[in-house]
Coordinates of C-alpha atoms in Angstrom, one line a residue:
M1 CA 63.5 -5.4 129.3
K2 CA 60.4 -7.3 130.4
Q3 CA 58.4 -9.8 128.5
S4 CA 55.5 -7.3 128.6
D5 CA 57.7 -5.1 126.3
A6 CA 57.6 -5.3 122.5
P7 CA 60.6 -3.2 121.4
L8 CA 60.4 -3.8 117.7
V9 CA 56.6 -3.1 117.6
D10 CA 57.2 0.1 119.5
A11 CA 60.0 1.1 117.1
V12 CA 57.8 0.5 114.1
R13 CA 54.9 2.5 115.6
L14 CA 57.3 5.3 116.4
A15 CA 58.8 5.4 112.9
R16 CA 55.3 5.6 111.4
S17 CA 54.2 8.4 113.8
Q18 CA 57.2 10.6 113.1
G19 CA 56.2 11.1 109.5
R20 CA 59.7 11.5 108.1
H21 CA 59.9 11.5 104.3
P22 CA 62.6 9.0 103.6
L23 CA 65.4 9.9 101.1
L24 CA 66.6 6.3 101.3
V25 CA 65.3 2.8 100.3
P26 CA 62.8 1.4 100.0
G27 CA 61.9 3.3 96.8
H28 CA 58.1 3.1 97.4
K29 CA 58.5 5.7 100.2
M30 CA 55.6 4.3 102.2
Q31 CA 52.6 6.6 102.6
Y32 CA 54.8 9.7 102.1
A33 CA 54.6 9.3 98.4
Q34 CA 50.8 9.4 98.3
N35 CA 50.9 12.6 96.2
S36 CA 53.3 11.0 93.7
E37 CA 52.8 12.0 90.1
V38 CA 53.5 8.4 89.0
I39 CA 50.4 7.2 87.2
G40 CA 49.0 4.1 88.8
Y41 CA 50.9 4.5 92.1
D42 CA 47.7 4.4 94.0
L43 CA 47.6 0.6 93.2
L44 CA 50.9 0.2 95.0
H45 CA 50.2 2.6 97.8
D46 CA 47.9 0.5 99.8
L47 CA 50.3 -2.5 99.7
V48 CA 53.4 -0.7 100.9
R49 CA 52.3 2.1 103.2
D50 CA 53.1 -0.1 106.3
D51 CA 56.4 -1.4 105.1
V52 CA 58.9 0.3 107.5
S53 CA 62.5 -0.3 106.8
L54 CA 64.7 -1.6 109.6
Q55 CA 67.7 0.4 108.5
G56 CA 67.0 4.1 108.8
G57 CA 63.6 3.4 110.1
A58 CA 62.9 1.3 113.1
D59 CA 66.5 0.4 113.7
D60 CA 69.8 0.6 111.9
L61 CA 72.0 -2.5 111.5
A62 CA 75.1 -0.3 111.5
M63 CA 74.3 1.8 114.5
T64 CA 73.8 1.1 118.2
T65 CA 70.1 1.3 118.9
K66 CA 70.0 -2.5 119.2
V67 CA 66.2 -2.7 119.0
L68 CA 66.3 -5.9 117.0
E69 CA 68.8 -7.5 119.5
S70 CA 66.5 -6.6 122.4
A71 CA 63.5 -8.3 120.7
E72 CA 65.6 -11.4 119.8
S73 CA 66.8 -11.6 123.4
L74 CA 63.2 -11.4 124.7
Y75 CA 62.1 -14.2 122.4
A76 CA 65.1 -16.4 123.4
A77 CA 64.1 -15.9 127.1
A78 CA 60.5 -16.7 126.4
I79 CA 61.3 -20.1 124.9
G80 CA 64.3 -21.1 127.0
A81 CA 66.9 -20.5 124.3
D82 CA 70.4 -19.2 124.9
H83 CA 70.3 -17.3 121.6
T84 CA 67.7 -16.5 119.0
R85 CA 67.9 -14.8 115.6
F86 CA 64.9 -13.3 113.7
L87 CA 64.7 -14.1 110.0
V88 CA 62.6 -12.9 107.0
G89 CA 63.7 -15.7 104.7
G90 CA 61.5 -18.3 106.3
S91 CA 62.6 -21.7 107.7
T92 CA 64.4 -22.1 104.4
Q93 CA 66.9 -19.5 105.4
A94 CA 67.0 -20.9 109.0
N95 CA 67.7 -24.4 107.8
I96 CA 70.5 -23.2 105.5
S97 CA 72.0 -21.1 108.3
S98 CA 71.7 -24.0 110.8
L99 CA 73.5 -26.4 108.4
L100 CA 76.3 -23.9 107.9
T101 CA 76.6 -23.7 111.7
I102 CA 76.8 -27.4 112.4
S103 CA 78.6 -28.9 109.4
Q104 CA 82.0 -28.8 107.7
P105 CA 82.9 -29.3 104.0
D106 CA 83.1 -33.0 103.0
R107 CA 82.1 -34.1 106.5
L108 CA 79.1 -36.3 107.2
V109 CA 75.8 -34.9 108.5
A110 CA 73.0 -37.3 109.3
V111 CA 69.8 -35.8 107.7
D112 CA 66.3 -37.1 108.2
R113 CA 64.9 -37.9 104.7
T114 CA 61.6 -36.2 105.6
S115 CA 63.6 -32.9 105.6
H116 CA 62.5 -30.0 103.5
R117 CA 64.2 -29.3 100.1
S118 CA 66.1 -26.5 101.9
A119 CA 68.2 -29.2 103.4
L120 CA 69.6 -29.9 100.0
A121 CA 70.3 -26.2 99.6
G122 CA 72.2 -26.2 102.9
L123 CA 74.2 -29.2 101.8
V124 CA 75.1 -27.6 98.5
L125 CA 76.2 -24.4 100.2
S126 CA 78.1 -26.0 103.1
G127 CA 79.7 -28.8 101.1
A128 CA 78.7 -31.4 103.7
M129 CA 78.0 -35.0 102.8
P130 CA 74.6 -36.4 103.8
E131 CA 74.1 -39.7 105.6
W132 CA 70.4 -40.1 105.2
I133 CA 68.3 -41.5 108.0
F134 CA 64.8 -42.7 107.3
P135 CA 61.7 -42.4 109.4
E136 CA 59.4 -45.2 110.3
V137 CA 56.4 -45.2 107.9
H138 CA 53.0 -46.4 108.9
A139 CA 52.3 -49.6 106.9
D140 CA 48.6 -48.8 106.3
Y141 CA 48.5 -45.0 105.9
G142 CA 51.9 -44.2 104.4
V143 CA 52.7 -41.3 106.8
P144 CA 56.0 -40.9 108.6
V145 CA 55.7 -41.7 112.3
G146 CA 59.1 -40.3 113.4
V147 CA 62.8 -41.2 113.3
R148 CA 63.7 -43.9 115.8
P149 CA 66.5 -43.3 118.3
S150 CA 68.0 -46.6 117.3
S151 CA 68.5 -45.2 113.8
V152 CA 70.6 -42.3 115.3
A153 CA 72.5 -44.7 117.5
A154 CA 73.5 -46.8 114.5
L155 CA 75.0 -43.9 112.6
S156 CA 78.5 -43.8 111.4
S157 CA 81.1 -42.6 113.9
D158 CA 82.2 -40.0 111.4
V159 CA 78.9 -38.1 111.6
T160 CA 79.3 -34.6 112.9
A161 CA 75.7 -33.6 113.5
V162 CA 72.1 -35.0 113.3
W163 CA 69.2 -33.2 111.6
V164 CA 65.6 -34.3 112.0
T165 CA 62.2 -32.8 111.2
S166 CA 59.5 -32.7 113.8
P167 CA 56.5 -32.1 113.5
S168 CA 56.2 -33.6 110.0
Y169 CA 54.0 -32.1 107.4
V170 CA 51.1 -34.2 108.5
G171 CA 51.7 -33.5 112.2
T172 CA 53.4 -36.6 113.4
L173 CA 56.1 -36.0 116.1
S174 CA 59.4 -37.7 116.7
D175 CA 60.7 -38.4 120.2
I176 CA 63.0 -35.5 120.4
A177 CA 64.2 -36.2 123.9
A178 CA 65.3 -39.7 123.0
L179 CA 66.9 -38.5 119.7
A180 CA 68.8 -35.8 121.6
E181 CA 70.1 -38.4 124.0
A182 CA 71.2 -40.7 121.1
A183 CA 72.9 -37.8 119.3
H184 CA 74.7 -36.6 122.4
A185 CA 75.9 -40.2 123.1
L186 CA 77.7 -39.8 119.8
G187 CA 79.1 -36.5 120.9
V188 CA 77.3 -34.5 118.2
P189 CA 74.5 -31.9 118.3
L190 CA 70.9 -32.5 117.4
M191 CA 69.3 -29.9 115.1
V192 CA 65.5 -30.0 114.7
D193 CA 63.6 -28.4 111.9
Q194 CA 60.5 -27.4 113.9
A195 CA 59.1 -25.3 111.2
W196 CA 55.6 -26.5 111.8
G197 CA 55.8 -26.4 115.6
A198 CA 56.3 -22.8 116.7
H199 CA 53.4 -23.2 119.1
L200 CA 55.1 -26.1 120.8
D201 CA 57.6 -23.7 122.3
Y202 CA 54.8 -22.3 124.4
L203 CA 53.6 -25.7 125.7
P204 CA 55.7 -26.7 128.7
G205 CA 58.2 -29.5 127.8
S206 CA 57.0 -29.7 124.2
G207 CA 59.4 -27.5 122.2
A208 CA 62.5 -29.0 120.6
L209 CA 65.0 -27.0 122.7
A210 CA 63.1 -27.9 125.9
L211 CA 63.4 -31.6 124.9
G212 CA 67.1 -31.4 124.5
A213 CA 67.8 -30.3 120.9
D214 CA 70.8 -28.0 120.5
I215 CA 69.5 -25.9 117.6
A216 CA 66.0 -25.4 116.4
V217 CA 64.4 -23.8 113.3
T218 CA 60.9 -22.4 113.7
S219 CA 58.5 -20.8 111.3
I220 CA 56.6 -18.0 113.1
H221 CA 54.2 -17.6 110.1
K222 CA 53.1 -21.3 110.0
A223 CA 51.5 -22.2 113.3
L224 CA 51.6 -18.8 114.9
M225 CA 50.8 -15.2 113.8
G226 CA 53.9 -13.8 112.1
Y227 CA 53.9 -12.3 108.6
S228 CA 54.6 -14.8 105.8
A229 CA 58.3 -15.8 105.6
T230 CA 59.1 -14.9 109.2
A231 CA 61.1 -17.5 111.2
I232 CA 63.6 -17.8 114.0
V233 CA 66.6 -20.0 114.6
S234 CA 67.6 -20.7 118.2
C235 CA 70.3 -22.6 120.1
R236 CA 70.9 -23.8 123.6
G237 CA 73.7 -25.6 125.3
G238 CA 77.4 -25.9 124.7
L239 CA 77.5 -27.9 121.4
I240 CA 76.5 -24.9 119.3
D241 CA 78.7 -21.8 118.9
P242 CA 76.3 -18.8 118.9
H243 CA 78.9 -16.6 117.2
R244 CA 79.1 -19.1 114.3
L245 CA 75.3 -19.2 114.1
D246 CA 75.4 -15.4 113.9
R247 CA 77.9 -15.5 111.1
S248 CA 75.8 -18.1 109.2
V249 CA 72.6 -16.1 109.6
D250 CA 74.3 -12.9 108.5
L251 CA 75.7 -14.8 105.5
T252 CA 72.3 -15.8 104.3
A253 CA 70.3 -12.7 105.4
T254 CA 69.2 -9.7 103.4
T255 CA 70.8 -6.4 104.6
S256 CA 67.4 -4.7 103.9
P257 CA 65.0 -6.6 106.2
S258 CA 61.5 -5.2 106.7
A259 CA 61.0 -4.0 110.2
T260 CA 57.3 -4.7 109.8
L261 CA 57.9 -8.4 109.2
L262 CA 60.4 -8.6 112.1
A263 CA 58.1 -6.7 114.4
S264 CA 55.4 -9.3 113.7
I265 CA 57.7 -11.9 115.4
D266 CA 58.1 -9.6 118.4
A267 CA 54.3 -9.1 118.5
T268 CA 53.7 -12.8 118.2
R269 CA 55.8 -13.5 121.3
H270 CA 54.0 -10.7 123.2
V271 CA 50.6 -12.2 122.2
M272 CA 51.6 -15.7 123.1
L273 CA 52.7 -14.7 126.6
T274 CA 49.5 -12.6 127.1
D275 CA 46.8 -15.0 126.0
G276 CA 48.5 -17.4 123.6
V277 CA 48.9 -20.4 126.0
A278 CA 45.2 -20.3 126.9
A279 CA 44.3 -19.9 123.2
L280 CA 46.4 -22.9 122.4
A281 CA 44.5 -25.0 124.9
R282 CA 41.2 -23.8 123.5
V283 CA 42.3 -24.7 119.9
A284 CA 43.7 -28.1 121.0
A285 CA 40.4 -28.9 122.7
A286 CA 38.4 -27.8 119.7
T287 CA 40.7 -29.7 117.3
A288 CA 40.2 -32.8 119.4
E289 CA 36.5 -32.4 119.2
A290 CA 36.8 -31.9 115.4
R291 CA 38.7 -35.2 115.2
D292 CA 36.0 -37.0 117.1
I293 CA 33.3 -35.6 114.8
V294 CA 35.1 -36.6 111.6
R295 CA 36.2 -40.0 113.1
R296 CA 32.5 -41.0 113.2
V297 CA 32.3 -40.9 109.4
A298 CA 32.6 -44.5 108.1
G299 CA 35.9 -45.1 106.4
V300 CA 37.7 -41.9 107.6
V301 CA 40.9 -42.4 109.5
V302 CA 42.0 -39.5 111.6
I303 CA 45.8 -39.3 111.8
D304 CA 46.4 -39.1 115.6
E305 CA 48.2 -41.2 118.2
S306 CA 45.4 -43.8 118.4
S307 CA 45.7 -44.5 114.7
V308 CA 49.4 -44.2 114.0
G309 CA 51.0 -44.9 117.4
C310 CA 53.0 -41.7 117.8
P311 CA 52.1 -38.3 119.2
V312 CA 50.6 -35.8 116.8
D313 CA 50.6 -32.0 116.7
P314 CA 47.4 -31.0 118.7
N315 CA 46.7 -28.2 116.1
K316 CA 46.7 -30.5 113.0
L317 CA 43.6 -32.2 111.5
T318 CA 44.9 -34.8 109.0
L319 CA 42.5 -37.3 107.4
W320 CA 43.1 -40.4 105.4
L321 CA 40.3 -41.0 103.0
P322 CA 40.7 -44.0 100.6
E323 CA 38.0 -46.1 102.3
T324 CA 35.4 -43.4 101.7
G325 CA 36.0 -43.2 98.0
V326 CA 36.6 -39.5 98.3
T327 CA 39.9 -38.0 97.5
G328 CA 41.6 -35.3 99.4
T329 CA 41.6 -33.1 96.3
M330 CA 37.8 -33.5 95.9
L331 CA 37.3 -32.5 99.5
S332 CA 39.7 -29.6 99.2
D333 CA 37.8 -28.3 96.1
A334 CA 34.5 -28.6 97.8
L335 CA 35.8 -26.6 100.8
W336 CA 37.3 -24.0 98.5
Q337 CA 33.9 -23.4 96.9
R338 CA 32.7 -22.7 100.5
R339 CA 35.5 -20.2 100.9
I340 CA 37.7 -22.5 103.1
G341 CA 41.3 -23.2 102.1
V342 CA 43.2 -26.2 103.5
E343 CA 46.9 -26.7 104.0
A344 CA 47.4 -29.6 101.6
A345 CA 45.4 -32.3 99.8
D346 CA 46.3 -35.2 97.5
S347 CA 44.5 -38.4 96.5
D348 CA 44.5 -40.0 99.9
T349 CA 44.9 -37.3 102.5
I350 CA 43.9 -33.8 103.5
V351 CA 45.7 -31.6 106.0
M352 CA 44.2 -28.7 107.9
T353 CA 46.3 -26.4 110.2
M354 CA 44.8 -24.6 113.1
S355 CA 46.3 -21.6 114.9
P356 CA 45.6 -19.7 118.2
V357 CA 43.5 -17.2 116.3
D358 CA 41.0 -19.8 115.1
S359 CA 37.8 -19.8 117.2
S360 CA 36.7 -23.0 118.8
E361 CA 33.3 -22.7 117.4
W362 CA 34.6 -22.3 113.9
I363 CA 36.9 -25.3 114.1
V364 CA 34.0 -27.5 115.2
D365 CA 31.7 -26.1 112.5
V366 CA 34.3 -26.9 109.8
A367 CA 34.6 -30.4 111.1
R368 CA 30.8 -30.9 110.8
M369 CA 31.0 -29.5 107.2
V370 CA 33.8 -31.8 106.3
A371 CA 31.9 -34.8 107.7
A372 CA 28.8 -33.8 105.7
L373 CA 30.8 -33.3 102.5
I374 CA 32.4 -36.7 102.8
E375 CA 29.1 -38.4 103.2
S376 CA 27.6 -36.5 100.2
M377 CA 30.5 -37.4 97.9
R378 CA 31.0 -41.0 99.2
G379 CA 32.1 -43.5 96.6
R380 CA 33.5 -47.0 96.4
P381 CA 36.6 -47.7 98.6
R382 CA 39.8 -47.6 96.5
T383 CA 43.4 -48.7 96.8
P384 CA 45.6 -46.1 98.4
A385 CA 48.1 -44.4 96.1
P386 CA 51.7 -45.4 96.8
V387 CA 53.7 -42.7 98.6
A388 CA 56.7 -42.3 96.3
T389 CA 59.0 -40.5 98.8
W390 CA 59.1 -43.5 101.1
Q391 CA 59.4 -46.2 98.4
V392 CA 63.1 -46.0 97.6
R393 CA 66.3 -45.3 99.3
P394 CA 69.0 -43.3 97.4
E395 CA 72.6 -44.3 96.8
V396 CA 74.7 -41.2 97.4
V397 CA 77.5 -41.1 94.9
M398 CA 78.9 -37.6 95.5
S399 CA 78.0 -34.6 97.6
P400 CA 75.1 -32.4 96.6
R401 CA 77.6 -29.5 96.2
E402 CA 79.9 -31.5 93.9
A403 CA 76.8 -32.5 91.8
M404 CA 75.6 -28.9 91.7
F405 CA 78.8 -27.6 90.1
A406 CA 79.6 -30.6 87.9
P407 CA 79.2 -30.5 84.2
R408 CA 75.8 -31.8 83.2
R409 CA 73.7 -33.0 80.3
R410 CA 70.0 -33.6 79.7
I411 CA 68.8 -37.0 78.8
S412 CA 65.5 -38.9 79.0
L413 CA 64.4 -40.1 82.4
R414 CA 64.5 -43.7 81.4
E415 CA 67.9 -43.4 79.8
A416 CA 69.2 -41.9 83.1
V417 CA 69.1 -45.2 85.0
G418 CA 72.6 -45.7 86.4
Q419 CA 73.5 -42.1 86.0
V420 CA 74.1 -39.5 88.8
S421 CA 71.4 -36.9 89.1
A422 CA 72.4 -33.3 88.9
E423 CA 69.0 -32.0 90.2
Q424 CA 66.3 -32.8 92.6
F425 CA 62.8 -34.2 92.3
C426 CA 60.5 -33.3 95.1
P427 CA 56.9 -34.5 95.3
Y428 CA 54.9 -31.6 96.7
P429 CA 53.3 -31.5 99.1
P430 CA 55.4 -31.7 101.3
G431 CA 58.5 -30.8 99.3
V432 CA 60.5 -33.8 100.6
P433 CA 63.2 -34.9 98.1
L434 CA 62.6 -38.2 96.3
L435 CA 65.8 -37.8 94.3
G436 CA 68.6 -35.3 95.1
P437 CA 71.7 -34.1 93.3
G438 CA 74.6 -36.5 93.7
E439 CA 72.3 -39.6 94.0
R440 CA 72.2 -42.5 91.6
V441 CA 69.1 -42.8 89.4
T442 CA 67.6 -46.3 89.6
E443 CA 64.7 -48.1 88.0
A444 CA 62.8 -47.9 91.2
L445 CA 63.3 -44.2 91.4
V446 CA 62.2 -43.6 87.8
D447 CA 59.0 -45.7 88.6
A448 CA 58.4 -43.7 91.8
I449 CA 58.8 -40.4 89.9
G450 CA 56.3 -41.6 87.4
V451 CA 53.8 -42.4 90.1
A452 CA 54.2 -39.0 91.7
G453 CA 53.9 -37.3 88.4
T454 CA 50.6 -39.2 87.7
L455 CA 49.3 -37.8 91.0
G456 CA 50.4 -34.3 89.9
R457 CA 52.7 -34.0 92.9
V458 CA 56.2 -33.5 91.5
A459 CA 57.7 -30.0 91.7
Y460 CA 61.1 -28.5 91.9
C461 CA 62.6 -30.2 88.8
S462 CA 63.9 -28.7 85.6
D463 CA 61.4 -30.5 83.3
P464 CA 57.8 -30.3 84.6
T465 CA 56.8 -33.0 82.1
L466 CA 59.2 -35.4 83.8
A467 CA 60.4 -36.7 80.4
T468 CA 64.0 -35.6 80.9
I469 CA 66.5 -35.1 83.7
E470 CA 69.8 -33.4 84.1
V471 CA 72.6 -35.8 85.1
V472 CA 76.2 -35.3 85.9
N473 CA 78.3 -35.6 82.7
Q474 CA 80.8 -38.2 83.8

C-alpha cells in the first residue's frame, strides 16, 4: 500500500454505503434503526449513526481482511517505526501496554515522576517496582524542565527499563537523544510517554523514536486530529520484542473497538502527510507570534526556551501569571465567557494547546484577547503558589501492586504519617502522582496534599475532602 491510501477510512465508508442491517453488536444498530419503535430513540440516533463496528463491519479481528494491520503498517512507516498499534483506550492503555512490555514482576523500572497516573496502573498490573527519577524544576516558575541524562546514568544497575515523559503537560521537552544514549549505556530500553507530542513525529528529527527511544506512546487525539481516546504505541530497534508488545496491547484492549475511532487515526496520518507538515509550520509561526504578543504584557512570563532554558513544544502557549495579579483560573473563566476553552489553568499558570487545524489568524487574535484581558484584570503581584508535586520525594516501601492488594484501613490523613499509602493522590492538572500506593506518608506529604487541596487541585483519591486516607493495614 501507499501512504496516499487510507485503508481503514475506505473500509468505514464502504461499510456505511452497503447499508446492511446488522444482526450483531453494537445494539444501537447505527442509522438502520431509524424506524425503531423505541420511544426516545431519536435522541440517540444522531449520536450513534456513524459508529461502525470493526468486527463484522469495517474489518473482523478473527478473519483475514487485515484492514487494521494495513493501516497500522502505514502509520509505522510514516513515523519511522518498526511496529505500530492503534488503540482506543488513549495513552492510558498505551502506557499500561508499554510497561507490560518492558518490565518484569518485582524488577526495577526507572520511572519519571512527571509520568501520568496511568504509570501507577501499569506498575500495579505488571508487578514491577519503581525507581523514581525526578525532573529538574525551574526555581522561579515551578515547571519541570526535563529529566537530566545524568539522572539516568546514576540509576541502579538492577533497572530493566527507563520511562520518561516528554513533552510535559506545560510543553517542556527533555533531551530524548541524550536520555536514549544514557539508557542504552545501561543496556536497557528507553520508553517515552509522548502523549502530548503526536505532531512531533511529523517534524524531522523531533519524534521520540527518531531521537533514539525504543518505544513511544502517542495520543492522536491531543495534538492531532483523532477522535477522543485514540492513541498509538510504536517501537523501533532490537530492545523491544514487537510480539510481546502485541500481546500486551491485546491484553489491555477491547475486543469491540470502534472502526470509526480507529479510522480517525488512519485519516490523521493521511492528512498529516498531505498538508499536515505545512500546517504545523503555520501553527508554530502563529504560536511564536502569539507568545511575542503576550510577552509584551508587563509581568507575564511565557514558558519557552528563553525563560526556562529548555526546548518547548512549538504548539503550546503556557503563561506564568503571578506578577500580573491575575490567576490562570480568572483568565480561563474570562475566556470561557467568550466561548474559548483552554487546556488547563490554576492559580499561577494557564495552558493553551494549538493543533494543525487552528488558523494562524485565530491564534494571533486569541493572543491579543488574552493580553487585553490580563491588562483589564490586573492586580497586585502575588506570591506564587507552591507546586506540591515537586516538593517532596517519596519513600517506596512496597510495590504498587503489593499495596493495591494488601488489606487496608481508613484513617485520618494526619494520623497516617509513618503509614504506607494504599492509594494515590494526584494534583490535577496534570494528574501526576504526589503520593502513590506503596509509598510512606510523611509530614511533608500531608502538608503538600493540604496545599494542593486548598488550590482545588487534588483528584484521583478516595476521599475528596482529603480528611482521610486508605493505608496498608500492617
